[in-house]
Coordinates of C-alpha atoms and ligand atoms in Angstrom, one line a residue:
M1 CA 81.8 52.6 167.3
N2 CA 85.0 51.5 165.8
H3 CA 85.2 47.8 165.2
W4 CA 88.4 45.8 165.6
I5 CA 89.5 42.9 163.4
C6 CA 91.8 40.7 165.4
P7 CA 93.5 38.0 163.2
S8 CA 94.4 34.9 165.2
I9 CA 97.9 33.9 164.4
L10 CA 97.1 30.3 165.4
A11 CA 96.1 30.0 161.7
A12 CA 99.3 31.7 160.4
D13 CA 102.2 29.9 158.7
F14 CA 104.6 29.7 161.7
T15 CA 107.6 29.2 159.4
R16 CA 107.0 32.8 158.3
L17 CA 105.4 34.3 161.4
G18 CA 107.0 37.8 161.2
D19 CA 105.9 38.1 157.5
E20 CA 102.4 36.9 158.4
V21 CA 102.0 39.4 161.2
R22 CA 103.3 42.2 159.0
A23 CA 101.0 41.2 156.2
V24 CA 97.8 41.2 158.3
L25 CA 98.8 44.5 159.9
D26 CA 99.4 46.0 156.4
A27 CA 96.0 44.6 155.4
G28 CA 94.3 46.6 158.2
A29 CA 94.2 44.4 161.2
D30 CA 93.6 46.3 164.5
T31 CA 95.2 43.8 166.9
I32 CA 97.1 40.5 166.7
H33 CA 95.2 37.8 168.6
F34 CA 97.7 35.5 170.3
D35 CA 96.2 32.1 171.3
V36 CA 98.1 30.3 174.1
M37 CA 97.2 26.6 174.7
D38 CA 98.7 24.3 177.2
N39 CA 97.4 20.7 176.5
H40 CA 95.8 20.8 179.9
Y41 CA 93.1 23.4 180.1
V42 CA 92.5 22.8 176.3
P43 CA 93.6 19.7 174.3
N44 CA 96.1 21.5 172.2
L45 CA 99.6 23.1 172.5
S46 CA 100.5 26.4 170.8
I47 CA 102.9 29.2 171.6
G48 CA 104.3 30.9 174.6
P49 CA 105.8 34.2 175.9
L50 CA 109.1 33.6 174.0
V51 CA 107.2 34.0 170.7
L52 CA 105.6 37.3 171.9
S53 CA 108.9 38.7 173.0
S54 CA 110.4 37.8 169.7
L55 CA 107.7 39.8 167.9
R56 CA 108.4 42.8 170.2
K57 CA 112.1 42.5 169.6
A58 CA 111.5 42.4 165.9
G59 CA 109.9 45.8 166.2
F60 CA 106.2 45.0 166.1
D61 CA 104.4 47.6 168.2
A62 CA 100.8 46.7 167.2
I63 CA 98.2 45.9 169.9
I64 CA 98.7 42.2 170.8
D65 CA 95.8 40.6 172.6
V66 CA 96.8 37.4 174.4
H67 CA 94.1 34.8 175.0
L68 CA 95.4 32.5 177.7
M69 CA 93.9 29.0 177.6
V70 CA 96.2 27.6 180.3
K71 CA 95.6 26.3 183.8
P72 CA 96.9 27.4 186.3
V73 CA 97.1 30.8 184.7
D74 CA 98.7 33.1 187.3
R75 CA 102.4 32.5 186.7
L76 CA 102.0 32.8 182.9
I77 CA 100.3 36.2 183.4
G78 CA 103.6 37.5 184.8
D79 CA 105.5 36.1 181.8
F80 CA 103.2 37.6 179.3
L81 CA 103.2 41.0 181.0
E82 CA 107.0 40.9 180.8
A83 CA 106.9 39.8 177.1
G84 CA 104.9 42.8 176.1
A85 CA 101.2 41.9 176.0
D86 CA 98.7 44.8 175.6
Y87 CA 95.7 42.8 176.6
I88 CA 95.7 39.5 178.6
T89 CA 92.4 37.6 178.6
I90 CA 91.7 34.8 181.0
H91 CA 89.1 32.1 181.6
P92 CA 87.4 32.2 185.1
E93 CA 87.9 28.3 185.2
S94 CA 91.7 28.7 184.9
T95 CA 92.2 30.5 188.3
E96 CA 91.1 29.9 191.9
H97 CA 90.9 33.6 192.5
L98 CA 89.6 35.5 189.5
H99 CA 89.6 38.9 191.2
R100 CA 93.3 38.5 192.1
S101 CA 94.3 37.3 188.6
L102 CA 92.5 40.2 186.9
T103 CA 94.1 42.7 189.3
Q104 CA 97.5 41.1 188.6
I105 CA 97.0 41.9 184.9
S106 CA 96.0 45.6 185.4
E107 CA 98.6 46.2 188.1
G108 CA 101.2 44.8 185.7
G109 CA 100.3 47.5 183.1
A110 CA 98.1 45.5 180.6
K111 CA 94.4 45.6 179.9
A112 CA 92.5 42.8 181.5
G113 CA 90.1 40.5 179.6
I114 CA 87.7 37.8 180.8
V115 CA 86.5 35.1 178.5
F116 CA 83.4 32.9 178.6
N117 CA 83.1 29.4 177.0
P118 CA 79.9 28.3 175.3
A119 CA 78.7 26.5 178.4
T120 CA 79.9 29.1 181.0
P121 CA 77.3 31.6 182.2
L122 CA 78.1 35.3 182.4
D123 CA 77.3 35.2 186.2
V124 CA 80.7 36.3 187.4
L125 CA 80.9 39.2 185.0
S126 CA 78.9 41.6 187.2
E127 CA 81.3 40.8 190.1
V128 CA 84.4 41.8 188.2
I129 CA 83.1 44.2 185.6
D130 CA 85.0 47.1 187.2
L131 CA 88.3 45.2 186.7
V132 CA 87.9 44.4 183.0
D133 CA 88.7 46.2 179.7
L134 CA 87.6 43.4 177.4
V135 CA 84.9 40.7 177.5
L136 CA 85.4 37.8 175.1
I137 CA 82.6 35.4 174.2
M138 CA 83.8 32.1 172.8
S139 CA 81.7 31.0 169.8
V140 CA 83.4 27.6 169.7
N141 CA 84.9 25.4 172.5
P142 CA 88.4 26.6 172.9
G143 CA 91.4 24.6 171.7
F144 CA 91.3 24.6 167.9
G145 CA 91.0 26.9 164.9
G146 CA 88.7 26.1 162.0
Q147 CA 85.6 25.1 164.0
S148 CA 82.0 26.1 163.3
F149 CA 80.4 29.1 164.9
I150 CA 77.9 28.1 167.7
P151 CA 74.7 30.2 167.1
S152 CA 73.7 30.5 170.8
S153 CA 76.8 32.7 171.3
L154 CA 74.7 35.5 169.7
D155 CA 72.4 35.5 172.7
K156 CA 75.4 35.6 175.0
L157 CA 76.8 38.5 173.1
R158 CA 73.5 40.5 173.5
Q159 CA 73.5 39.8 177.3
A160 CA 77.1 40.8 177.6
R161 CA 76.5 44.0 175.6
E162 CA 73.7 44.9 178.0
L163 CA 75.8 44.4 181.1
I164 CA 78.7 46.5 179.5
D165 CA 76.3 49.3 178.5
V166 CA 74.8 49.4 182.0
S167 CA 78.2 49.5 183.6
G168 CA 79.1 52.6 181.6
R169 CA 82.6 51.5 181.3
D170 CA 84.8 51.5 178.2
I171 CA 84.9 47.7 177.6
R172 CA 85.6 45.9 174.3
L173 CA 83.2 43.0 173.5
Q174 CA 85.1 40.5 171.5
I175 CA 83.9 37.3 169.7
D176 CA 86.2 34.4 169.0
G177 CA 85.6 31.2 167.0
G178 CA 84.2 30.4 163.5
I179 CA 83.9 34.1 162.5
K180 CA 83.8 34.7 158.7
P181 CA 82.3 37.2 156.3
T182 CA 78.9 35.3 156.3
N183 CA 78.3 35.5 160.1
I184 CA 80.3 38.6 161.2
G185 CA 77.3 40.8 160.6
D186 CA 75.2 38.8 163.0
A187 CA 77.9 39.1 165.7
A188 CA 78.2 42.9 165.1
A189 CA 74.4 43.3 165.3
A190 CA 74.4 41.4 168.6
G191 CA 76.8 43.9 170.0
A192 CA 80.4 42.7 169.4
D193 CA 83.0 45.4 168.5
A194 CA 86.1 43.2 168.2
F195 CA 86.2 40.1 166.0
V196 CA 88.8 37.3 166.1
A197 CA 89.2 35.5 162.8
G198 CA 91.9 32.8 162.2
T199 CA 91.2 30.5 159.3
A200 CA 88.9 33.0 157.6
I201 CA 91.8 35.4 157.2
F202 CA 94.9 33.2 157.0
G203 CA 93.1 30.7 154.8
Q204 CA 92.8 33.3 152.0
N205 CA 95.5 34.5 149.7
D206 CA 94.5 38.2 149.9
Y207 CA 94.3 39.3 153.5
A208 CA 93.3 42.9 152.6
E209 CA 90.4 41.6 150.5
V210 CA 89.0 39.4 153.3
I211 CA 89.5 42.0 156.0
S212 CA 87.6 44.5 153.8
A213 CA 84.8 42.0 153.3
L214 CA 84.6 41.5 157.0
R215 CA 84.4 45.3 157.5
T216 CA 81.8 45.7 154.8
N217 CA 79.5 43.1 156.4
I218 CA 79.9 44.7 159.9
A219 CA 79.0 48.1 158.4
A220 CA 75.9 46.6 156.6
A221 CA 74.7 45.0 159.8
T222 CA 75.2 48.1 162.0
D223 CA 74.7 51.0 159.7
S224 CA 78.2 52.3 160.7
Ligands
LIG1 C1 90.2 28.8 169.7 C2 91.0 30.1 169.6 C3 90.6 30.9 168.4 C4 90.8 30.3 167.1 C5 90.0 31.0 166.1 O1 90.5 28.2 170.9 O2 90.7 30.8 170.8 O3 91.2 32.2 168.6 O4 92.2 30.5 166.7 O5 90.1 30.4 164.9 P1 89.0 30.4 163.8 O6 88.7 31.8 163.4 O7 89.6 29.6 162.7 O8 87.8 29.7 164.4
LIG2 ZN1 91.4 33.0 170.9

């Protein structure tokens, strides 16, 4: 299994965003995790489709996984498809019609993700598993970087891993919130294969060093 490291640019220096994105990609990042917050679904405001299209216009062709923390979500799905998102991940609470919203993403040419908050059960996953390419488990309540990892997310990861394996589909299992070298091994052992990290990466001077520490600890926990 190849494991993805997905730096969250929420923790980057926005005055030098292009340089920051280049630096984490050069340091071995697999995707750029793009957190979109609306001050309504979550109590914070971040970046929109204009920033994504600027990165594309600047020539970045890396995988960009967009995590939409906005409500209602449908119109912005269209904007992010147009801006060049590879993955678009949505919260079931942010749409009245989850099946339609996930279909909108895949019909628009992107991979579709579904994300579960710490208090949201995985119930709906079995109803839409045929429509998704990524399942994201939140290990903090969404809205801010730099929060502490909630340990019960490991159980949810194990449940999600089982559902994915039973489905036989090629679905990424991503974890987001409070991930750092000391706990990434636990998340990997619980079945995650994509790891969002914001402050743990951008808070260090040497991005390659921290990404390599993250990978070493994944490998130690999974014998891979
Ligand atoms: C939280 C965001 C996360 C956040 C992660 O709402 O979805 O992606 O940026 O940041 P860290 O790794 O600092 O917890
Ligand atoms: Zn996120």
